[in-house]
Amino acid sequence: MRKIFSLVLLALVLVGCDKEKGPSAKDYSGLIITEVAANADKPATDSWVELYNSAPRDVNLSGLGLFVFDEESDGEELTIMDDMVIRAGERLVFSTADMTLVRGISSASEFQLVLGLSAKKDIVDRFSRDKLENAGPTERFGSYQRIPENGGDWVVTAQATRRMENFDAKPNGIWVWSSHMDAWIADDFKVLKDMKKLGYDHILLNYYSFDAPENMDKARQIVTAAKEQGLKVHAWMQVFKEDGTWLNPIENLTNRQGRYKQEEFDRLIGKANRYIDEFDVDGIHLDYIRFSGSGTGIANFNNYDNGVTASGAINEFCRQLRESIDSRLEGVILSAAMVTSNDVMYYFGQDPTAMGEYIDILIPMAYKSTPNRTYDSSWIVNKCHEFTSVTDAQVWAGIQTYTHYSGSQNVKGMTAAEVLEDADAVSASKCSGLVLFRYALGEFPDVNDLW
């Protein structure tokens, strides 16, 4: 009897000892790794890991660690989480940018992240790149995401969603004029929903939709409906051309000296931020981000002896816009329409390599049909290669939904099959998406299976 009592006493003591050891993995239930941006293999780009608390309670992270298994280490701890609390439904990001992540992770090789009380036991959650279907390096502004974020499957996405709900938008878009908003709103947003079904997840909506008082409410309706349907709306703004007039962002001083017009930069950046603040758009699309290419607007005529240049003006504007937007709200997509003519730097001042440091998506306007000539699909691919070969930014091809009658300004819409032939060529190239110009002209094919 004494022996039985002793065994019971020993068991009680052991239970008490377990409780004194501190928390267990079960205490962190609901806490998950929800997004990973592994960018150590990409220049000037931070790596970061996002946690999400899907539990209905706040969770104290003390005792937890984030550990990495890769070519460099076998369980190195990347974060210090003591005294941190993540509230119910909240996201928390650890990044090399602010050193809350002590080193970067590379998507170019296999790695595993472990969230737990230690690297190899008491594990709360984990992410394994090598177990991901179609595992491979992410694009510069992409990430690995759980969709849905509260425990769904991991996917490779082209656009990260830091501190936002995870969302894998297909890389297909449409340029839409403000005059078409009524059609998109009619019949409970039937056009918008139909375009979503066909695989177009990005709407590039013309600036007049946001600037004209009579259009603003319609623009807000479209943005709200788009978010509900899983689409992204980009404010399509004109940069160095307004109301049909070209704006030179450089002032010609005396003795071959020039200066960038900071007042113009500030005004345009303020406009972009207004679109974000007042309309909650997901992106800013920069059109006419160039010189006119003719007369005094030839870019090369605006290069000065003190180092002020046409391409420098464009790059500096892109840099300032990127920094201004990122300081206000993370995750806004910047895209830019790019000229595909020869001697682009000389005439228009666009440098895709430099612009790609600040712009998420470069969109070469690979329009194969003009009043003077028409090319085939291979021309589109070759033009896009001129961009994919010189930048780490995403390149989406801008292609037409219409052709010109030979030798005239008159156009006719293409059939869905004709548009799809060009879209297939883009998909087979190194481009990572496409945008169609434009809605209400030509038919739109199903592009769900292109990427």
Tab-separated table of C-alpha atoms in Angstrom:
chain	number	residue	atom	x	y	z
A	1	MET	CA	0.000	0.000	0.000
A	2	ARG	CA	2.894	2.322	0.876
A	3	LYS	CA	4.425	1.503	-2.538
A	4	ILE	CA	1.219	2.479	-4.376
A	5	PHE	CA	0.997	5.759	-2.417
A	6	SER	CA	4.608	6.530	-3.296
A	7	LEU	CA	3.967	5.991	-7.011
A	8	VAL	CA	0.913	8.286	-6.910
A	9	LEU	CA	2.921	10.934	-5.093
A	10	LEU	CA	5.704	10.645	-7.658
A	11	ALA	CA	3.208	11.039	-10.499
A	12	LEU	CA	1.776	14.190	-8.915
A	13	VAL	CA	5.244	15.629	-8.488
A	14	LEU	CA	6.057	14.957	-12.149
A	15	VAL	CA	2.846	16.675	-13.266
A	16	GLY	CA	3.750	19.677	-11.147
A	17	CYS	CA	7.211	19.749	-12.706
A	18	ASP	CA	5.704	19.781	-16.219
A	19	LYS	CA	3.637	22.820	-15.317
A	20	GLU	CA	6.692	24.615	-13.998
A	21	LYS	CA	8.539	24.080	-17.280
A	22	GLY	CA	6.531	26.890	-18.871
A	23	PRO	CA	4.275	27.072	-21.937
A	24	SER	CA	3.691	24.328	-24.466
A	25	ALA	CA	2.974	24.512	-28.183
A	26	LYS	CA	-0.753	24.188	-27.427
A	27	ASP	CA	-0.695	27.576	-25.709
A	28	TYR	CA	-0.046	29.180	-29.097
A	29	SER	CA	-2.786	27.403	-31.046
A	30	GLY	CA	-4.169	29.587	-33.819
A	31	LEU	CA	-0.838	31.282	-34.417
A	32	ILE	CA	0.451	30.539	-37.930
A	33	ILE	CA	3.078	31.545	-40.449
A	34	THR	CA	0.962	33.073	-43.199
A	35	GLU	CA	3.375	34.739	-45.663
A	36	VAL	CA	7.090	34.538	-46.446
A	37	ALA	CA	9.116	36.890	-48.656
A	38	ALA	CA	12.500	35.201	-49.104
A	39	ASN	CA	14.494	37.842	-50.953
A	40	ALA	CA	18.113	37.372	-49.915
A	41	ASP	CA	18.854	36.388	-53.522
A	42	LYS	CA	17.447	39.705	-54.817
A	43	PRO	CA	19.426	42.953	-54.557
A	44	ALA	CA	18.184	45.767	-52.318
A	45	THR	CA	15.080	43.821	-51.280
A	46	ASP	CA	14.254	42.838	-47.693
A	47	SER	CA	13.227	39.397	-46.513
A	48	TRP	CA	10.300	39.154	-44.142
A	49	VAL	CA	7.978	36.681	-42.456
A	50	GLU	CA	4.387	37.412	-41.467
A	51	LEU	CA	2.566	35.724	-38.588
A	52	TYR	CA	-1.197	35.713	-38.227
A	53	ASN	CA	-3.261	35.125	-35.091
A	54	SER	CA	-6.371	33.264	-36.201
A	55	ALA	CA	-7.399	32.560	-32.598
A	56	PRO	CA	-10.211	34.535	-30.899
A	57	ARG	CA	-7.801	35.690	-28.171
A	58	ASP	CA	-4.588	37.675	-27.835
A	59	VAL	CA	-1.395	35.600	-27.735
A	60	ASN	CA	1.784	36.481	-25.837
A	61	LEU	CA	4.764	35.402	-27.933
A	62	SER	CA	7.263	35.168	-25.084
A	63	GLY	CA	9.148	31.891	-25.303
A	64	LEU	CA	8.567	31.475	-29.038
A	65	GLY	CA	11.215	31.618	-31.722
A	66	LEU	CA	11.389	31.558	-35.503
A	67	PHE	CA	14.061	29.161	-36.751
A	68	VAL	CA	15.474	28.538	-40.223
A	69	PHE	CA	16.900	25.389	-41.807
A	70	ASP	CA	18.741	26.150	-45.031
A	71	GLU	CA	22.172	25.942	-46.660
A	72	GLU	CA	23.605	28.245	-43.999
A	73	SER	CA	22.268	26.756	-40.784
A	74	ASP	CA	20.479	23.890	-39.091
A	75	GLY	CA	17.978	25.745	-36.959
A	76	GLU	CA	19.308	29.285	-36.510
A	77	GLU	CA	16.962	31.548	-34.542
A	78	LEU	CA	15.919	34.551	-36.639
A	79	THR	CA	13.824	36.568	-34.176
A	80	ILE	CA	13.471	37.607	-30.554
A	81	MET	CA	9.802	37.615	-29.575
A	82	ASP	CA	9.956	38.203	-25.793
A	83	ASP	CA	7.228	40.489	-24.425
A	84	MET	CA	5.477	40.708	-27.814
A	85	VAL	CA	1.704	40.279	-27.998
A	86	ILE	CA	-0.249	39.602	-31.195
A	87	ARG	CA	-3.927	40.427	-30.893
A	88	ALA	CA	-6.761	38.312	-32.241
A	89	GLY	CA	-6.971	38.653	-36.028
A	90	GLU	CA	-3.756	40.686	-36.161
A	91	ARG	CA	-0.714	40.258	-38.420
A	92	LEU	CA	2.867	40.728	-37.275
A	93	VAL	CA	5.826	41.123	-39.651
A	94	PHE	CA	9.490	40.386	-38.915
A	95	SER	CA	11.800	41.946	-41.493
A	96	THR	CA	15.457	42.411	-42.301
A	97	ALA	CA	14.589	46.045	-43.092
A	98	ASP	CA	14.207	46.860	-39.382
A	99	MET	CA	16.409	43.986	-38.153
A	100	THR	CA	13.528	42.192	-36.434
A	101	LEU	CA	14.644	39.363	-38.745
A	102	VAL	CA	18.353	38.946	-38.130
A	103	ARG	CA	19.210	37.771	-41.639
A	104	GLY	CA	17.637	37.165	-45.008
A	105	ILE	CA	16.314	33.955	-46.539
A	106	SER	CA	16.790	32.999	-50.176
A	107	SER	CA	13.964	31.720	-52.354
A	108	ALA	CA	16.569	30.436	-54.813
A	109	SER	CA	17.259	27.354	-52.676
A	110	GLU	CA	15.348	25.033	-50.354
A	111	PHE	CA	14.635	26.196	-46.819
A	112	GLN	CA	12.287	25.514	-43.932
A	113	LEU	CA	10.974	27.898	-41.280
A	114	VAL	CA	9.850	26.634	-37.893
A	115	LEU	CA	7.768	28.600	-35.412
A	116	GLY	CA	8.064	27.000	-32.010
A	117	LEU	CA	9.548	26.830	-28.544
A	118	SER	CA	12.641	25.312	-30.093
A	119	ALA	CA	13.907	24.475	-33.561
A	120	LYS	CA	13.116	20.762	-33.455
A	121	LYS	CA	10.366	20.179	-30.887
A	122	ASP	CA	7.345	21.943	-29.419
A	123	ILE	CA	6.584	23.213	-32.912
A	124	VAL	CA	3.633	25.574	-33.402
A	125	ASP	CA	3.791	25.897	-37.209
A	126	ARG	CA	6.208	25.475	-40.099
A	127	PHE	CA	6.746	26.388	-43.742
A	128	SER	CA	8.776	24.154	-46.094
A	129	ARG	CA	9.668	25.580	-49.474
A	130	ASP	CA	10.685	22.166	-50.842
A	131	LYS	CA	7.235	20.709	-50.101
A	132	LEU	CA	5.430	23.453	-51.980
A	133	GLU	CA	3.848	22.425	-55.267
A	134	ASN	CA	5.817	24.008	-58.123
A	135	ALA	CA	8.372	25.212	-55.583
A	136	GLY	CA	10.844	27.687	-56.941
A	137	PRO	CA	12.198	31.206	-56.542
A	138	THR	CA	9.727	34.026	-56.087
A	139	GLU	CA	9.705	37.122	-58.243
A	140	ARG	CA	11.173	40.289	-56.802
A	141	PHE	CA	7.904	41.603	-55.380
A	142	GLY	CA	6.333	38.181	-54.845
A	143	SER	CA	6.019	35.872	-51.858
A	144	TYR	CA	4.857	32.504	-50.580
A	145	GLN	CA	1.332	32.850	-49.148
A	146	ARG	CA	-1.285	30.766	-47.421
A	147	ILE	CA	-4.624	31.254	-49.132
A	148	PRO	CA	-6.870	31.614	-47.276
A	149	GLU	CA	-4.502	32.878	-44.622
A	150	ASN	CA	-6.128	31.102	-41.677
A	151	GLY	CA	-4.679	27.744	-42.657
A	152	GLY	CA	-5.131	27.339	-46.411
A	153	ASP	CA	-2.692	25.904	-48.943
A	154	TRP	CA	0.641	27.550	-49.663
A	155	VAL	CA	1.036	29.102	-53.123
A	156	VAL	CA	3.663	31.152	-54.940
A	157	THR	CA	2.281	34.623	-55.679
A	158	ALA	CA	3.596	37.389	-57.911
A	159	GLN	CA	2.589	40.188	-55.548
A	160	ALA	CA	3.212	40.162	-51.805
A	161	THR	CA	0.463	41.331	-49.436
A	162	ARG	CA	2.449	42.431	-46.387
A	163	ARG	CA	0.125	43.270	-43.460
A	164	MET	CA	-2.920	42.715	-45.682
A	165	GLU	CA	-5.267	39.813	-46.305
A	166	ASN	CA	-3.558	37.236	-48.493
A	167	PHE	CA	-4.681	37.357	-52.077
A	168	ASP	CA	-3.390	35.599	-55.193
A	169	ALA	CA	-4.547	37.840	-58.031
A	170	LYS	CA	-4.041	36.509	-61.532
A	171	PRO	CA	-1.579	38.703	-63.449
A	172	ASN	CA	-4.073	39.823	-66.086
A	173	GLY	CA	-5.559	43.294	-66.403
A	174	ILE	CA	-7.664	45.643	-68.524
A	175	TRP	CA	-7.339	49.362	-69.234
A	176	VAL	CA	-10.741	50.976	-68.630
A	177	TRP	CA	-11.824	54.526	-69.477
A	178	SER	CA	-13.996	56.544	-67.089
A	179	SER	CA	-16.727	56.628	-69.742
A	180	HIS	CA	-17.129	52.871	-69.295
A	181	MET	CA	-17.863	52.953	-65.551
A	182	ASP	CA	-21.623	52.928	-66.028
A	183	ALA	CA	-21.344	49.691	-68.012
A	184	TRP	CA	-19.241	48.108	-65.253
A	185	ILE	CA	-21.718	49.148	-62.549
A	186	ALA	CA	-24.906	48.137	-64.396
A	187	ASP	CA	-26.838	44.968	-63.527
A	188	ASP	CA	-25.131	44.536	-60.157
A	189	PHE	CA	-21.599	44.860	-61.638
A	190	LYS	CA	-22.181	42.130	-64.212
A	191	VAL	CA	-19.273	43.195	-66.435
A	192	LEU	CA	-16.907	43.272	-63.467
A	193	LYS	CA	-18.002	39.806	-62.382
A	194	ASP	CA	-17.780	38.451	-65.928
A	195	MET	CA	-14.225	39.776	-66.303
A	196	LYS	CA	-13.289	38.127	-63.018
A	197	LYS	CA	-14.599	34.806	-64.333
A	198	LEU	CA	-12.486	35.216	-67.473
A	199	GLY	CA	-9.337	35.693	-65.377
A	200	TYR	CA	-8.856	39.482	-65.348
A	201	ASP	CA	-8.055	40.428	-61.765
A	202	HIS	CA	-6.656	43.935	-62.334
A	203	ILE	CA	-8.610	47.002	-63.485
A	204	LEU	CA	-6.540	49.991	-64.627
A	205	LEU	CA	-9.152	52.720	-64.228
A	206	ASN	CA	-8.513	56.086	-65.895
A	207	TYR	CA	-7.646	59.080	-63.685
A	208	TYR	CA	-10.749	61.026	-64.794
A	209	SER	CA	-12.766	58.499	-62.800
A	210	PHE	CA	-11.180	59.884	-59.629
A	211	ASP	CA	-10.758	63.551	-60.598
A	212	ALA	CA	-14.168	64.514	-62.039
A	213	PRO	CA	-16.695	65.166	-59.243
A	214	GLU	CA	-19.484	63.487	-61.219
A	215	ASN	CA	-17.410	60.294	-61.431
A	216	MET	CA	-16.053	59.953	-57.911
A	217	ASP	CA	-18.978	58.056	-56.403
A	218	LYS	CA	-18.960	55.632	-59.344
A	219	ALA	CA	-15.231	55.051	-58.838
A	220	ARG	CA	-15.786	54.239	-55.166
A	221	GLN	CA	-18.552	51.805	-56.097
A	222	ILE	CA	-16.259	50.005	-58.541
A	223	VAL	CA	-13.376	49.825	-56.049
A	224	THR	CA	-15.671	48.404	-53.367
A	225	ALA	CA	-17.252	45.861	-55.714
A	226	ALA	CA	-13.837	44.866	-57.072
A	227	LYS	CA	-12.496	44.129	-53.591
A	228	GLU	CA	-15.579	42.057	-52.806
A	229	GLN	CA	-15.041	40.009	-55.980
A	230	GLY	CA	-11.284	39.624	-55.508
A	231	LEU	CA	-10.067	42.143	-58.089
A	232	LYS	CA	-7.589	44.989	-57.700
A	233	VAL	CA	-8.181	48.521	-58.975
A	234	HIS	CA	-5.244	50.673	-60.097
A	235	ALA	CA	-5.595	54.427	-60.573
A	236	TRP	CA	-4.347	54.997	-64.126
A	237	MET	CA	-2.767	58.453	-63.936
A	238	GLN	CA	-0.950	60.537	-66.517
A	239	VAL	CA	2.405	61.799	-65.301
A	240	PHE	CA	4.229	64.148	-67.645
A	241	LYS	CA	1.237	64.873	-69.874
A	242	GLU	CA	-1.978	66.506	-68.726
A	243	ASP	CA	-4.965	67.780	-70.726
A	244	GLY	CA	-3.096	67.105	-73.948
A	245	THR	CA	-0.036	69.130	-72.890
A	246	TRP	CA	3.387	67.664	-72.192
A	247	LEU	CA	4.998	68.657	-68.887
A	248	ASN	CA	8.779	68.884	-68.860
A	249	PRO	CA	9.979	67.802	-65.395
A	250	ILE	CA	13.293	69.649	-65.924
A	251	GLU	CA	13.862	73.378	-65.833
A	252	ASN	CA	16.542	74.729	-68.172
A	253	LEU	CA	18.745	77.093	-66.184
A	254	THR	CA	21.652	79.089	-67.587
A	255	ASN	CA	25.003	77.799	-68.882
A	256	ARG	CA	23.770	74.282	-69.650
A	257	GLN	CA	22.561	73.757	-66.106
A	258	GLY	CA	19.241	72.134	-65.262
A	259	ARG	CA	17.171	71.220	-62.228
A	260	TYR	CA	14.412	68.714	-61.538
A	261	LYS	CA	11.100	70.445	-60.893
A	262	GLN	CA	10.514	69.244	-57.350
A	263	GLU	CA	7.278	71.221	-57.163
A	264	GLU	CA	5.906	69.106	-60.042
A	265	PHE	CA	7.086	65.896	-58.386
A	266	ASP	CA	5.347	66.917	-55.147
A	267	ARG	CA	2.103	67.772	-56.941
A	268	LEU	CA	1.980	64.485	-58.824
A	269	ILE	CA	2.936	62.443	-55.761
A	270	GLY	CA	0.195	64.223	-53.837
A	271	LYS	CA	-2.294	63.235	-56.527
A	272	ALA	CA	-1.263	59.572	-56.343
A	273	ASN	CA	-1.550	59.597	-52.560
A	274	ARG	CA	-5.018	61.149	-52.841
A	275	TYR	CA	-6.149	58.259	-55.021
A	276	ILE	CA	-4.944	55.876	-52.320
A	277	ASP	CA	-6.340	57.799	-49.355
A	278	GLU	CA	-9.722	58.779	-50.784
A	279	PHE	CA	-10.508	55.777	-52.986
A	280	ASP	CA	-8.554	52.908	-51.410
A	281	VAL	CA	-7.098	51.812	-54.746
A	282	ASP	CA	-4.718	48.865	-54.769
A	283	GLY	CA	-2.249	50.333	-57.233
A	284	ILE	CA	-1.027	53.373	-59.125
A	285	HIS	CA	-0.448	52.959	-62.860
A	286	LEU	CA	1.885	55.553	-64.403
A	287	ASP	CA	1.134	56.497	-67.990
A	288	TYR	CA	3.162	59.077	-69.944
A	289	ILE	CA	6.036	58.541	-67.544
A	290	ARG	CA	8.344	59.795	-70.276
A	291	PHE	CA	9.300	62.689	-72.520
A	292	SER	CA	7.288	63.346	-75.674
A	293	GLY	CA	10.014	62.127	-78.034
A	294	SER	CA	9.645	64.992	-80.506
A	295	GLY	CA	10.803	68.601	-80.817
A	296	THR	CA	12.069	70.050	-77.543
A	297	GLY	CA	10.565	66.990	-75.856
A	298	ILE	CA	13.263	64.667	-77.155
A	299	ALA	CA	14.795	63.263	-73.994
A	300	ASN	CA	18.384	63.689	-75.135
A	301	PHE	CA	17.834	67.462	-75.527
A	302	ASN	CA	17.124	67.613	-71.784
A	303	ASN	CA	20.454	66.291	-70.542
A	304	TYR	CA	22.543	68.971	-68.818
A	305	ASP	CA	26.172	69.472	-67.875
A	306	ASN	CA	25.495	69.361	-64.121
A	307	GLY	CA	24.247	65.759	-64.255
A	308	VAL	CA	20.539	66.527	-64.565
A	309	THR	CA	19.170	64.205	-67.250
A	310	ALA	CA	15.875	63.119	-68.745
A	311	SER	CA	16.180	59.541	-67.487
A	312	GLY	CA	17.354	60.922	-64.141
A	313	ALA	CA	14.136	62.952	-63.837
A	314	ILE	CA	11.999	59.876	-64.504
A	315	ASN	CA	13.986	57.696	-62.111
A	316	GLU	CA	13.964	60.335	-59.374
A	317	PHE	CA	10.204	60.753	-59.654
A	318	CYS	CA	9.727	56.975	-59.433
A	319	ARG	CA	12.006	56.813	-56.380
A	320	GLN	CA	10.210	59.604	-54.556
A	321	LEU	CA	6.782	58.191	-55.375
A	322	ARG	CA	7.796	54.730	-54.161
A	323	GLU	CA	9.151	56.077	-50.882
A	324	SER	CA	6.163	58.352	-50.297
A	325	ILE	CA	3.633	55.586	-50.865
A	326	ASP	CA	5.531	52.983	-48.823
A	327	SER	CA	5.816	55.400	-45.890
A	328	ARG	CA	2.020	55.700	-45.831
A	329	LEU	CA	0.797	52.230	-46.784
A	330	GLU	CA	2.557	48.983	-47.616
A	331	GLY	CA	1.497	46.794	-50.490
A	332	VAL	CA	0.392	49.414	-53.031
A	333	ILE	CA	1.350	48.202	-56.525
A	334	LEU	CA	3.239	50.589	-58.793
A	335	SER	CA	3.143	49.908	-62.537
A	336	ALA	CA	4.343	51.922	-65.520
A	337	ALA	CA	3.508	51.991	-69.229
A	338	MET	CA	6.739	51.596	-71.216
A	339	VAL	CA	7.557	52.616	-74.782
A	340	THR	CA	8.697	49.836	-77.135
A	341	SER	CA	10.143	52.035	-79.884
A	342	ASN	CA	13.806	51.976	-80.866
A	343	ASP	CA	16.246	54.386	-79.157
A	344	VAL	CA	13.911	54.721	-76.164
A	345	MET	CA	16.527	56.378	-73.942
A	346	TYR	CA	17.414	58.965	-76.589
A	347	TYR	CA	13.855	59.951	-77.463
A	348	PHE	CA	11.785	59.163	-74.363
A	349	GLY	CA	14.226	58.885	-71.433
A	350	GLN	CA	12.886	55.577	-70.076
A	351	ASP	CA	15.492	53.294	-68.505
A	352	PRO	CA	13.732	50.014	-67.575
A	353	THR	CA	16.665	48.791	-65.472
A	354	ALA	CA	16.653	51.903	-63.287
A	355	MET	CA	12.861	52.234	-63.177
A	356	GLY	CA	12.552	48.592	-62.176
A	357	GLU	CA	14.253	49.415	-58.875
A	358	TYR	CA	11.093	51.263	-57.795
A	359	ILE	CA	8.285	50.023	-60.043
A	360	ASP	CA	6.665	46.647	-59.330
A	361	ILE	CA	5.396	46.001	-62.857
A	362	LEU	CA	6.770	47.384	-66.114
A	363	ILE	CA	4.205	47.204	-68.916
A	364	PRO	CA	5.757	47.532	-72.384
A	365	MET	CA	3.071	48.738	-74.787
A	366	ALA	CA	3.634	45.951	-77.293
A	367	TYR	CA	1.016	47.177	-79.724
A	368	LYS	CA	1.627	45.228	-82.897
A	369	SER	CA	-0.841	47.188	-85.024
A	370	THR	CA	-0.544	50.852	-86.045
A	371	PRO	CA	-1.913	52.768	-89.054
A	372	ASN	CA	1.380	52.084	-90.810
A	373	ARG	CA	2.184	48.450	-90.059
A	374	THR	CA	1.069	45.220	-88.354
A	375	TYR	CA	3.362	42.584	-86.858
A	376	ASP	CA	2.677	39.040	-85.688
A	377	SER	CA	2.732	37.629	-82.152
A	378	SER	CA	6.464	36.922	-82.231
A	379	TRP	CA	7.109	40.665	-82.439
A	380	ILE	CA	5.307	41.074	-79.112
A	381	VAL	CA	7.488	38.436	-77.491
A	382	ASN	CA	10.706	39.971	-78.843
A	383	LYS	CA	9.772	43.411	-77.584
A	384	CYS	CA	8.935	42.069	-74.139
A	385	HIS	CA	12.266	40.245	-74.018
A	386	GLU	CA	13.984	43.612	-74.292
A	387	PHE	CA	12.536	44.328	-70.846
A	388	THR	CA	12.698	40.935	-69.121
A	389	SER	CA	16.401	40.713	-69.978
A	390	VAL	CA	17.335	43.960	-68.196
A	391	THR	CA	15.168	44.131	-65.055
A	392	ASP	CA	14.185	42.063	-62.016
A	393	ALA	CA	10.806	43.799	-61.879
A	394	GLN	CA	7.776	41.983	-63.228
A	395	VAL	CA	7.069	42.543	-66.917
A	396	TRP	CA	3.475	42.361	-68.121
A	397	ALA	CA	2.859	42.822	-71.829
A	398	GLY	CA	0.376	45.485	-72.863
A	399	ILE	CA	-1.394	44.154	-75.963
A	400	GLN	CA	-4.248	45.329	-78.154
A	401	THR	CA	-7.799	44.107	-78.544
A	402	TYR	CA	-8.055	45.758	-81.975
A	403	THR	CA	-6.209	46.212	-85.262
A	404	HIS	CA	-5.952	49.162	-87.638
A	405	TYR	CA	-7.225	49.087	-91.168
A	406	SER	CA	-4.150	49.262	-93.350
A	407	GLY	CA	-3.002	52.838	-93.823
A	408	SER	CA	-5.750	54.469	-91.745
A	409	GLN	CA	-6.671	55.477	-88.192
A	410	ASN	CA	-9.811	53.315	-88.350
A	411	VAL	CA	-9.772	50.242	-86.126
A	412	LYS	CA	-11.750	47.048	-85.757
A	413	GLY	CA	-12.049	44.884	-82.689
A	414	MET	CA	-10.294	41.521	-82.613
A	415	THR	CA	-12.127	38.295	-81.856
A	416	ALA	CA	-11.461	36.488	-78.596
A	417	ALA	CA	-9.538	33.820	-80.523
A	418	GLU	CA	-7.291	36.446	-82.133
A	419	VAL	CA	-6.566	38.132	-78.812
A	420	LEU	CA	-5.889	34.772	-77.204
A	421	GLU	CA	-3.293	33.959	-79.852
A	422	ASP	CA	-1.300	37.013	-78.785
A	423	ALA	CA	-1.929	36.266	-75.102
A	424	ASP	CA	-0.651	32.707	-75.526
A	425	ALA	CA	2.539	34.056	-77.056
A	426	VAL	CA	3.023	36.381	-74.085
A	427	SER	CA	2.398	33.514	-71.658
A	428	ALA	CA	5.017	31.376	-73.404
A	429	SER	CA	7.574	34.183	-73.051
A	430	LYS	CA	9.354	35.338	-69.898
A	431	CYS	CA	6.626	37.888	-69.180
A	432	SER	CA	4.658	37.254	-66.007
A	433	GLY	CA	1.363	38.872	-66.996
A	434	LEU	CA	-0.573	40.914	-69.540
A	435	VAL	CA	-2.880	43.919	-69.770
A	436	LEU	CA	-5.379	44.399	-72.595
A	437	PHE	CA	-6.047	47.749	-74.247
A	438	ARG	CA	-8.878	48.269	-74.014
A	439	TYR	CA	-12.360	47.521	-72.659
A	440	ALA	CA	-15.287	48.082	-75.107
A	441	LEU	CA	-13.143	47.398	-78.141
A	442	GLY	CA	-12.719	43.774	-79.185
A	443	GLU	CA	-13.608	40.534	-77.425
A	444	PHE	CA	-11.966	39.248	-74.271
A	445	PRO	CA	-10.831	35.615	-74.128
A	446	ASP	CA	-10.659	33.386	-71.056
A	447	VAL	CA	-7.115	33.773	-69.706
A	448	ASN	CA	-7.428	31.771	-66.481
A	449	ASP	CA	-4.972	29.106	-67.620
A	450	LEU	CA	-2.204	31.316	-69.010
A	451	TRP	CA	0.016	31.479	-65.909
